[in-house]
Amino acid sequence: MTAPSPTARPPGVRPRWLLAAPVLVTVAALIVVPYVNILVMSFRVPSTTKPYLPGFTFGNYTKALADPDFFYFELLFDTLRLALTITFLCLVVAYPVAFHLARTTSRWKGVLYALVLSPLLVGVVIRSFGWIILLANNGLINQSLKAWGMAPLPLMYNEFGVVLALVHVFLPFMILPLMGAIQGIDPRLEEAARSLGAGPAKVFWRVLFPLSMPGVQSGCILVFVLSCGAYVTPALLGAGRVHTMTTEVITLLDQFLWPFGAALALILSVVGLAAVAIYARLSGRLMRGLA
Amino acid sequence: MTKLKLDGLQKHYGTVAAVKGIDLDVAEGELVSLLGPSGCGKTTTLRCVAGFELPTGGRITFDGNEVTMLPPERRDIGMVFQNYALFPHMTVRENLRFGLEMRKVDAASMERRVADVLGMVQLTSMETRYPRQLSGGQQQRVALARALVIEPKLLLLDEPLANLDAKLRDEMRFFIRSLQKRVGITTLYVTHDQAEAMVMSDRIVVMFDGLIHQVGGARDIYDRPATRQVASFIGLSNFVTGRVAGRDGSLWRLETSFGTISCGAGIAPGAGSPATAMVRPEAIDLSAAPVAGAFPGRVSERFFLGNLVDYRITMSDGTLLQVQQPATAAFAPGDEVHATLPAERAWLVRDDAA
Amino acid sequence: MKGGKLLLGAAVTSVYVFLMLPIAIVVIASFNSGKYLKFPPEGFSLRWYANFFGSQPFMDATLLSFVLAVVAAAVATVIAVPAALYYVRHAGRWRETFRMLTLAPLLLPEILTAIALLFFYYQIGIGTKSALGLYLGHVVICIPFFFLQVTSALYNISPSLEEAARSLGATSWTSFRRVTLPLIKPGVINGALFAFIISFDNVSISLLLKGVGTTTLPMQVFDYLRWDFDPTTAAASTVSIAMTLGAVILVDRLVGLRAMRY
Ligand SMILES: Nc1ncnc2c1ncn2[C@@H]1O[C@H](COP(=O)(O)OP(=O)(O)OP(=O)(O)O)[C@@H](O)[C@H]1O
Ligand SMILES: [Mg+2]
């Protein structure tokens, strides 16, 4: 009997990678290949009558980034600005809730947790719809204002409405990681800081917030990425008057300008991912500095 | 009953060598413990025998039949895990029946065997409980019962008592040992607790860094350790280094810087070569008056341990010896003493560090 | 200190109100008799529900959404459960790469995935003529959620349980069937629930991949909202919420209580 080779398998044991095969095939066929395809597509020559004309070009990218009146450049900038605003607002609004949820000993904790989760069970369309009923020109708020003899406010068809609704849509994605991070912080650390003479504000900025950075980071990245790619809410609450990269890309698709749409979509993803990477670097340094 | 044999067993994880080639024979009905510090490869060895790891070299045989590459379910072993690994979704009874069902045992004998084993581990009344409804010690006994009910060729236990409190651990040592003797099953027992290994085993295998340093009974290992590591892992010891001066029958003379001592040895060092002798603290005798063959020293520290007094003796050359004497003997720090290192309690060890 | 607590309480309460408000508003609007929701409400009426249930397009869309979600969840089960097993128990050097690939549909913007799939389908000639593309799109976005659920369930059971089963003579398949599967069943059912909800509520994928002349419930609501305001959509939304809630309660009955047994 020779020494068994390390790769030999006992008889009757099926190769384990068979377990991985279905997901790998699916992801390869429905993610990897289509994304490579869209990359190739973005270098095609656009046409309004068929998917694309023969030949390859950088034209889609130069048009998007070096267009003389900077239309798409500004659009990209607006999209990122909107995403940043939403991320920041989500962080500010989510933090107290996450803190409360992480620390409460109330017997309602389960119910409160379910309340945070439950909006996720309701589709984005429906949640946007709720905001439309509230914010529309003849919506609940403006009708009430009118009834009380006040001038109606422009609440929808502008960035305000879009940001408000998106903050609502993405809030759970901020609360959950924050809560996880805060739960991992020993409450005695806060007490220790208090005993050392730090006031509540100091305790927050010097102890709680730095220690919750991992949660802040995951929450912010998640919300930022989701905001960059949001389509339904801007389309419904912006109703053609708030433009983002995604609404523009869909419009281009309707006009059959696929290669150009592909280029725009890829630019948005790359810029979004780059922003995330920079942010992760920065906050990584911050975390190390405070650790 | 089954003989277990390991031949040059090796296990590498990538570049990490966990087991570096070990040979071991376990006789029918024998309980052998694998003892050694954390990370020395005990669990890896056991898991190779069980079939959860495939060795990267060497072979394993049960009664001369090679099982090296056999999957665990075809080895006919019973295993007790450190965390018990009781199936949480099955009752005690269902846990016990699991292995019998795998063997397609008929219903009547299944009932009988489950009842017998439950009786053996004194858990007859707990049959319908779920594992989480049992105490740690009871879970431990269910795990043992589940491994035994299939009447395996071999019983394997990996630190089965590590999760129990000290008192229960003591009781379970004797319980497992007497059960093992009663059933007469060949057993491999992993532990890093030397007292446990000494109480329970027929023989102890002492491992360091993937290699076996010594195999022997508790006495052998305590009084005649093969290597310096074995001696320091088990109990307390003094190491005295020197040069081999010669041999008188079965004893060797070791020339140290405080005098020449005689000692036994399991190795045969050449005359003039450096060597290390091991002497247990309780083997050294102290007296106030000079005695033939004793070496002068001075008490530098004294600790009272209840049944014993623990001294640090500085010898003429500055060597520090640890000596334990019954609490009746009384020397004070600063006292002149004479230390006798009896030849039959001094032992030359292999010392790779020297 | 007291003031701070009070402030925190007020802030937290208002966030909860903020979270629930638009959803509650939709439900209320669906029972409102007038076309526009006013305060105070004009009266209770089921006429929007009558509209909804009487509308063939809405009924077709609801049926398609339901079937789509069930099929997507079922297919995702077959793909994601083995993947989770592989990742937790067997994956070696490529472990993290494997995880990233599996989670890719979640990490990439959904709308971009939809665009990529749309182009791809046209390139290979399926286009959106058949519903196959839509089904595949839904399966692929369900996988990550399912995978995460099953992975965490697997992490919660010790690998030594499977080893114990093997040591007792069970083959790897038997030990999976008799030990692992019963223990991760809550995770699998939760995963299926997640997949169902993700698919049932999805718009981005359906927007681009729905076949000609077919539509899903959220898509139908979306289209209505873009062109006109009609409280029938509020009824449709409420029905959709009720269906998701029904799925959650069903699952809770199935595993929520059973899981308490051990
Ligand atoms: N799956 C693995 N991959 C890589 N290295 C491993 C693996 N399993 C064990 N090792 C290494 O092999 C060596 C032996 O490990 P083993 O678990 O056998 O030790 P042990 O003697 O049982 O220790 P302990 O008393 O702590 O349980 C260790 O250095 C360990 O880090
Ligand atoms: Mg071990």
JSON list of C-alpha atoms in Angstrom, two decimals, chain C residues 65-208:
[
{"chain": "C", "resi": 65, "resn": "SER", "atom": "CA", "xyz": [-46.61, 38.32, -9.34]},
{"chain": "C", "resi": 66, "resn": "PHE", "atom": "CA", "xyz": [-47.67, 35.49, -7.10]},
{"chain": "C", "resi": 67, "resn": "VAL", "atom": "CA", "xyz": [-46.58, 32.73, -9.46]},
{"chain": "C", "resi": 68, "resn": "LEU", "atom": "CA", "xyz": [-43.36, 34.56, -10.22]},
{"chain": "C", "resi": 69, "resn": "ALA", "atom": "CA", "xyz": [-42.53, 34.93, -6.54]},
{"chain": "C", "resi": 70, "resn": "VAL", "atom": "CA", "xyz": [-43.30, 31.29, -5.76]},
{"chain": "C", "resi": 71, "resn": "VAL", "atom": "CA", "xyz": [-41.26, 30.01, -8.69]},
{"chain": "C", "resi": 72, "resn": "ALA", "atom": "CA", "xyz": [-38.35, 32.38, -7.98]},
{"chain": "C", "resi": 73, "resn": "ALA", "atom": "CA", "xyz": [-38.28, 31.31, -4.33]},
{"chain": "C", "resi": 74, "resn": "ALA", "atom": "CA", "xyz": [-38.45, 27.63, -5.23]},
{"chain": "C", "resi": 75, "resn": "VAL", "atom": "CA", "xyz": [-35.69, 27.79, -7.84]},
{"chain": "C", "resi": 76, "resn": "ALA", "atom": "CA", "xyz": [-33.56, 29.96, -5.57]},
{"chain": "C", "resi": 77, "resn": "THR", "atom": "CA", "xyz": [-33.87, 27.26, -2.89]},
{"chain": "C", "resi": 78, "resn": "VAL", "atom": "CA", "xyz": [-32.30, 24.67, -5.11]},
{"chain": "C", "resi": 79, "resn": "ILE", "atom": "CA", "xyz": [-29.46, 27.02, -5.98]},
{"chain": "C", "resi": 80, "resn": "ALA", "atom": "CA", "xyz": [-28.82, 28.84, -2.71]},
{"chain": "C", "resi": 81, "resn": "VAL", "atom": "CA", "xyz": [-29.02, 26.01, -0.16]},
{"chain": "C", "resi": 82, "resn": "PRO", "atom": "CA", "xyz": [-26.20, 23.93, -1.70]},
{"chain": "C", "resi": 83, "resn": "ALA", "atom": "CA", "xyz": [-24.23, 27.16, -2.20]},
{"chain": "C", "resi": 84, "resn": "ALA", "atom": "CA", "xyz": [-24.55, 28.02, 1.49]},
{"chain": "C", "resi": 85, "resn": "LEU", "atom": "CA", "xyz": [-23.52, 24.48, 2.46]},
{"chain": "C", "resi": 86, "resn": "TYR", "atom": "CA", "xyz": [-20.51, 24.72, 0.22]},
{"chain": "C", "resi": 87, "resn": "TYR", "atom": "CA", "xyz": [-19.54, 28.12, 1.57]},
{"chain": "C", "resi": 88, "resn": "VAL", "atom": "CA", "xyz": [-19.90, 27.30, 5.25]},
{"chain": "C", "resi": 89, "resn": "ARG", "atom": "CA", "xyz": [-18.62, 23.74, 5.31]},
{"chain": "C", "resi": 90, "resn": "HIS", "atom": "CA", "xyz": [-16.32, 23.13, 2.37]},
{"chain": "C", "resi": 91, "resn": "ALA", "atom": "CA", "xyz": [-15.08, 26.26, 0.61]},
{"chain": "C", "resi": 92, "resn": "GLY", "atom": "CA", "xyz": [-11.32, 26.56, 0.71]},
{"chain": "C", "resi": 93, "resn": "ARG", "atom": "CA", "xyz": [-9.03, 29.07, -0.90]},
{"chain": "C", "resi": 94, "resn": "TRP", "atom": "CA", "xyz": [-11.72, 30.71, -3.06]},
{"chain": "C", "resi": 95, "resn": "ARG", "atom": "CA", "xyz": [-14.12, 31.13, -0.19]},
{"chain": "C", "resi": 96, "resn": "GLU", "atom": "CA", "xyz": [-14.40, 34.93, -0.24]},
{"chain": "C", "resi": 97, "resn": "THR", "atom": "CA", "xyz": [-14.49, 35.09, -4.03]},
{"chain": "C", "resi": 98, "resn": "PHE", "atom": "CA", "xyz": [-17.28, 32.54, -3.98]},
{"chain": "C", "resi": 99, "resn": "ARG", "atom": "CA", "xyz": [-19.22, 34.59, -1.47]},
{"chain": "C", "resi": 100, "resn": "MET", "atom": "CA", "xyz": [-18.76, 37.78, -3.48]},
{"chain": "C", "resi": 101, "resn": "LEU", "atom": "CA", "xyz": [-20.00, 36.05, -6.63]},
{"chain": "C", "resi": 102, "resn": "THR", "atom": "CA", "xyz": [-23.04, 34.71, -4.84]},
{"chain": "C", "resi": 103, "resn": "LEU", "atom": "CA", "xyz": [-23.84, 38.10, -3.35]},
{"chain": "C", "resi": 104, "resn": "ALA", "atom": "CA", "xyz": [-23.10, 39.97, -6.59]},
{"chain": "C", "resi": 105, "resn": "PRO", "atom": "CA", "xyz": [-26.77, 40.38, -7.56]},
{"chain": "C", "resi": 106, "resn": "LEU", "atom": "CA", "xyz": [-27.29, 42.13, -4.22]},
{"chain": "C", "resi": 107, "resn": "LEU", "atom": "CA", "xyz": [-24.14, 44.25, -4.39]},
{"chain": "C", "resi": 108, "resn": "LEU", "atom": "CA", "xyz": [-24.68, 45.49, -7.93]},
{"chain": "C", "resi": 109, "resn": "PRO", "atom": "CA", "xyz": [-27.35, 48.14, -8.56]},
{"chain": "C", "resi": 110, "resn": "GLU", "atom": "CA", "xyz": [-30.52, 46.28, -9.41]},
{"chain": "C", "resi": 111, "resn": "ILE", "atom": "CA", "xyz": [-31.44, 48.58, -12.24]},
{"chain": "C", "resi": 112, "resn": "LEU", "atom": "CA", "xyz": [-28.03, 48.03, -13.81]},
{"chain": "C", "resi": 113, "resn": "THR", "atom": "CA", "xyz": [-28.47, 44.28, -13.54]},
{"chain": "C", "resi": 114, "resn": "ALA", "atom": "CA", "xyz": [-31.83, 44.67, -15.23]},
{"chain": "C", "resi": 115, "resn": "ILE", "atom": "CA", "xyz": [-30.27, 46.65, -18.07]},
{"chain": "C", "resi": 116, "resn": "ALA", "atom": "CA", "xyz": [-27.46, 44.13, -18.43]},
{"chain": "C", "resi": 117, "resn": "LEU", "atom": "CA", "xyz": [-29.96, 41.27, -18.57]},
{"chain": "C", "resi": 118, "resn": "LEU", "atom": "CA", "xyz": [-32.18, 43.10, -21.05]},
{"chain": "C", "resi": 119, "resn": "PHE", "atom": "CA", "xyz": [-29.30, 43.67, -23.48]},
{"chain": "C", "resi": 120, "resn": "PHE", "atom": "CA", "xyz": [-28.09, 40.14, -22.97]},
{"chain": "C", "resi": 121, "resn": "TYR", "atom": "CA", "xyz": [-31.50, 38.63, -23.69]},
{"chain": "C", "resi": 122, "resn": "TYR", "atom": "CA", "xyz": [-31.72, 40.60, -26.93]},
{"chain": "C", "resi": 123, "resn": "GLN", "atom": "CA", "xyz": [-28.19, 39.59, -27.90]},
{"chain": "C", "resi": 124, "resn": "ILE", "atom": "CA", "xyz": [-28.91, 35.90, -27.46]},
{"chain": "C", "resi": 125, "resn": "GLY", "atom": "CA", "xyz": [-32.33, 36.20, -29.01]},
{"chain": "C", "resi": 126, "resn": "ILE", "atom": "CA", "xyz": [-34.72, 35.49, -26.12]},
{"chain": "C", "resi": 127, "resn": "GLY", "atom": "CA", "xyz": [-35.65, 39.13, -25.87]},
{"chain": "C", "resi": 128, "resn": "THR", "atom": "CA", "xyz": [-38.74, 39.80, -23.78]},
{"chain": "C", "resi": 129, "resn": "LYS", "atom": "CA", "xyz": [-41.09, 37.80, -25.93]},
{"chain": "C", "resi": 130, "resn": "SER", "atom": "CA", "xyz": [-41.32, 35.00, -23.41]},
{"chain": "C", "resi": 131, "resn": "ALA", "atom": "CA", "xyz": [-41.57, 35.30, -19.65]},
{"chain": "C", "resi": 132, "resn": "LEU", "atom": "CA", "xyz": [-38.46, 33.13, -19.21]},
{"chain": "C", "resi": 133, "resn": "GLY", "atom": "CA", "xyz": [-36.18, 36.14, -18.96]},
{"chain": "C", "resi": 134, "resn": "LEU", "atom": "CA", "xyz": [-38.36, 37.68, -16.28]},
{"chain": "C", "resi": 135, "resn": "TYR", "atom": "CA", "xyz": [-38.35, 34.48, -14.24]},
{"chain": "C", "resi": 136, "resn": "LEU", "atom": "CA", "xyz": [-34.57, 34.14, -14.52]},
{"chain": "C", "resi": 137, "resn": "GLY", "atom": "CA", "xyz": [-34.10, 37.77, -13.51]},
{"chain": "C", "resi": 138, "resn": "HIS", "atom": "CA", "xyz": [-36.21, 37.25, -10.41]},
{"chain": "C", "resi": 139, "resn": "VAL", "atom": "CA", "xyz": [-34.36, 34.06, -9.48]},
{"chain": "C", "resi": 140, "resn": "VAL", "atom": "CA", "xyz": [-31.01, 35.76, -9.70]},
{"chain": "C", "resi": 141, "resn": "ILE", "atom": "CA", "xyz": [-31.91, 38.66, -7.40]},
{"chain": "C", "resi": 142, "resn": "CYS", "atom": "CA", "xyz": [-33.47, 36.29, -4.86]},
{"chain": "C", "resi": 143, "resn": "ILE", "atom": "CA", "xyz": [-30.34, 34.15, -4.48]},
{"chain": "C", "resi": 144, "resn": "PRO", "atom": "CA", "xyz": [-28.27, 36.48, -2.24]},
{"chain": "C", "resi": 145, "resn": "PHE", "atom": "CA", "xyz": [-31.02, 36.95, 0.35]},
{"chain": "C", "resi": 146, "resn": "PHE", "atom": "CA", "xyz": [-31.64, 33.25, 0.49]},
{"chain": "C", "resi": 147, "resn": "PHE", "atom": "CA", "xyz": [-27.93, 32.53, 0.72]},
{"chain": "C", "resi": 148, "resn": "LEU", "atom": "CA", "xyz": [-27.49, 34.92, 3.65]},
{"chain": "C", "resi": 149, "resn": "GLN", "atom": "CA", "xyz": [-30.34, 33.34, 5.60]},
{"chain": "C", "resi": 150, "resn": "VAL", "atom": "CA", "xyz": [-29.14, 29.77, 5.13]},
{"chain": "C", "resi": 151, "resn": "THR", "atom": "CA", "xyz": [-25.52, 30.70, 5.80]},
{"chain": "C", "resi": 152, "resn": "SER", "atom": "CA", "xyz": [-26.37, 32.19, 9.15]},
{"chain": "C", "resi": 153, "resn": "ALA", "atom": "CA", "xyz": [-28.50, 29.17, 10.00]},
{"chain": "C", "resi": 154, "resn": "LEU", "atom": "CA", "xyz": [-25.57, 26.90, 9.16]},
{"chain": "C", "resi": 155, "resn": "TYR", "atom": "CA", "xyz": [-23.17, 28.94, 11.24]},
{"chain": "C", "resi": 156, "resn": "ASN", "atom": "CA", "xyz": [-25.45, 28.37, 14.19]},
{"chain": "C", "resi": 157, "resn": "ILE", "atom": "CA", "xyz": [-25.14, 24.60, 14.08]},
{"chain": "C", "resi": 158, "resn": "SER", "atom": "CA", "xyz": [-21.88, 23.02, 15.05]},
{"chain": "C", "resi": 159, "resn": "PRO", "atom": "CA", "xyz": [-20.12, 21.01, 12.34]},
{"chain": "C", "resi": 160, "resn": "SER", "atom": "CA", "xyz": [-19.48, 18.35, 14.95]},
{"chain": "C", "resi": 161, "resn": "LEU", "atom": "CA", "xyz": [-23.18, 17.40, 14.73]},
{"chain": "C", "resi": 162, "resn": "GLU", "atom": "CA", "xyz": [-22.66, 16.24, 11.18]},
{"chain": "C", "resi": 163, "resn": "GLU", "atom": "CA", "xyz": [-19.48, 14.50, 12.24]},
{"chain": "C", "resi": 164, "resn": "ALA", "atom": "CA", "xyz": [-21.32, 12.78, 15.04]},
{"chain": "C", "resi": 165, "resn": "ALA", "atom": "CA", "xyz": [-23.83, 11.48, 12.52]},
{"chain": "C", "resi": 166, "resn": "ARG", "atom": "CA", "xyz": [-21.02, 10.27, 10.28]},
{"chain": "C", "resi": 167, "resn": "SER", "atom": "CA", "xyz": [-19.32, 8.55, 13.20]},
{"chain": "C", "resi": 168, "resn": "LEU", "atom": "CA", "xyz": [-22.59, 6.76, 13.89]},
{"chain": "C", "resi": 169, "resn": "GLY", "atom": "CA", "xyz": [-22.62, 5.36, 10.40]},
{"chain": "C", "resi": 170, "resn": "ALA", "atom": "CA", "xyz": [-24.60, 7.90, 8.39]},
{"chain": "C", "resi": 171, "resn": "THR", "atom": "CA", "xyz": [-23.41, 8.74, 4.89]},
{"chain": "C", "resi": 172, "resn": "SER", "atom": "CA", "xyz": [-22.91, 12.40, 4.09]},
{"chain": "C", "resi": 173, "resn": "TRP", "atom": "CA", "xyz": [-26.30, 12.50, 2.39]},
{"chain": "C", "resi": 174, "resn": "THR", "atom": "CA", "xyz": [-28.08, 10.83, 5.30]},
{"chain": "C", "resi": 175, "resn": "SER", "atom": "CA", "xyz": [-26.41, 13.09, 7.80]},
{"chain": "C", "resi": 176, "resn": "PHE", "atom": "CA", "xyz": [-27.52, 16.09, 5.74]},
{"chain": "C", "resi": 177, "resn": "ARG", "atom": "CA", "xyz": [-31.07, 14.82, 5.51]},
{"chain": "C", "resi": 178, "resn": "ARG", "atom": "CA", "xyz": [-31.46, 13.65, 9.09]},
{"chain": "C", "resi": 179, "resn": "VAL", "atom": "CA", "xyz": [-29.37, 16.20, 10.99]},
{"chain": "C", "resi": 180, "resn": "THR", "atom": "CA", "xyz": [-28.39, 19.30, 9.02]},
{"chain": "C", "resi": 181, "resn": "LEU", "atom": "CA", "xyz": [-31.60, 19.88, 7.12]},
{"chain": "C", "resi": 182, "resn": "PRO", "atom": "CA", "xyz": [-33.98, 19.67, 10.10]},
{"chain": "C", "resi": 183, "resn": "LEU", "atom": "CA", "xyz": [-31.73, 22.08, 11.98]},
{"chain": "C", "resi": 184, "resn": "ILE", "atom": "CA", "xyz": [-31.46, 24.65, 9.21]},
{"chain": "C", "resi": 185, "resn": "LYS", "atom": "CA", "xyz": [-35.09, 24.31, 8.21]},
{"chain": "C", "resi": 186, "resn": "PRO", "atom": "CA", "xyz": [-36.10, 27.59, 9.86]},
{"chain": "C", "resi": 187, "resn": "GLY", "atom": "CA", "xyz": [-33.31, 29.31, 7.95]},
{"chain": "C", "resi": 188, "resn": "VAL", "atom": "CA", "xyz": [-34.39, 27.73, 4.69]},
{"chain": "C", "resi": 189, "resn": "ILE", "atom": "CA", "xyz": [-38.01, 28.71, 5.20]},
{"chain": "C", "resi": 190, "resn": "ASN", "atom": "CA", "xyz": [-36.99, 32.23, 6.19]},
{"chain": "C", "resi": 191, "resn": "GLY", "atom": "CA", "xyz": [-34.84, 32.38, 3.10]},
{"chain": "C", "resi": 192, "resn": "ALA", "atom": "CA", "xyz": [-37.75, 31.30, 0.95]},
{"chain": "C", "resi": 193, "resn": "LEU", "atom": "CA", "xyz": [-39.91, 33.95, 2.61]},
{"chain": "C", "resi": 194, "resn": "PHE", "atom": "CA", "xyz": [-37.31, 36.62, 1.88]},
{"chain": "C", "resi": 195, "resn": "ALA", "atom": "CA", "xyz": [-37.01, 35.47, -1.70]},
{"chain": "C", "resi": 196, "resn": "PHE", "atom": "CA", "xyz": [-40.79, 35.53, -2.08]},
{"chain": "C", "resi": 197, "resn": "ILE", "atom": "CA", "xyz": [-41.05, 39.07, -0.75]},
{"chain": "C", "resi": 198, "resn": "ILE", "atom": "CA", "xyz": [-38.08, 40.36, -2.76]},
{"chain": "C", "resi": 199, "resn": "SER", "atom": "CA", "xyz": [-39.58, 38.99, -5.92]},
{"chain": "C", "resi": 200, "resn": "PHE", "atom": "CA", "xyz": [-43.14, 40.00, -5.09]},
{"chain": "C", "resi": 201, "resn": "ASP", "atom": "CA", "xyz": [-42.17, 43.64, -4.48]},
{"chain": "C", "resi": 202, "resn": "ASN", "atom": "CA", "xyz": [-39.63, 43.97, -7.24]},
{"chain": "C", "resi": 203, "resn": "VAL", "atom": "CA", "xyz": [-39.97, 46.73, -9.81]},
{"chain": "C", "resi": 204, "resn": "SER", "atom": "CA", "xyz": [-36.54, 47.37, -11.32]},
{"chain": "C", "resi": 205, "resn": "ILE", "atom": "CA", "xyz": [-36.14, 43.92, -12.83]},
{"chain": "C", "resi": 206, "resn": "SER", "atom": "CA", "xyz": [-39.75, 43.63, -13.95]},
{"chain": "C", "resi": 207, "resn": "LEU", "atom": "CA", "xyz": [-39.72, 47.13, -15.42]},
{"chain": "C", "resi": 208, "resn": "LEU", "atom": "CA", "xyz": [-37.22, 46.13, -18.08]}
]
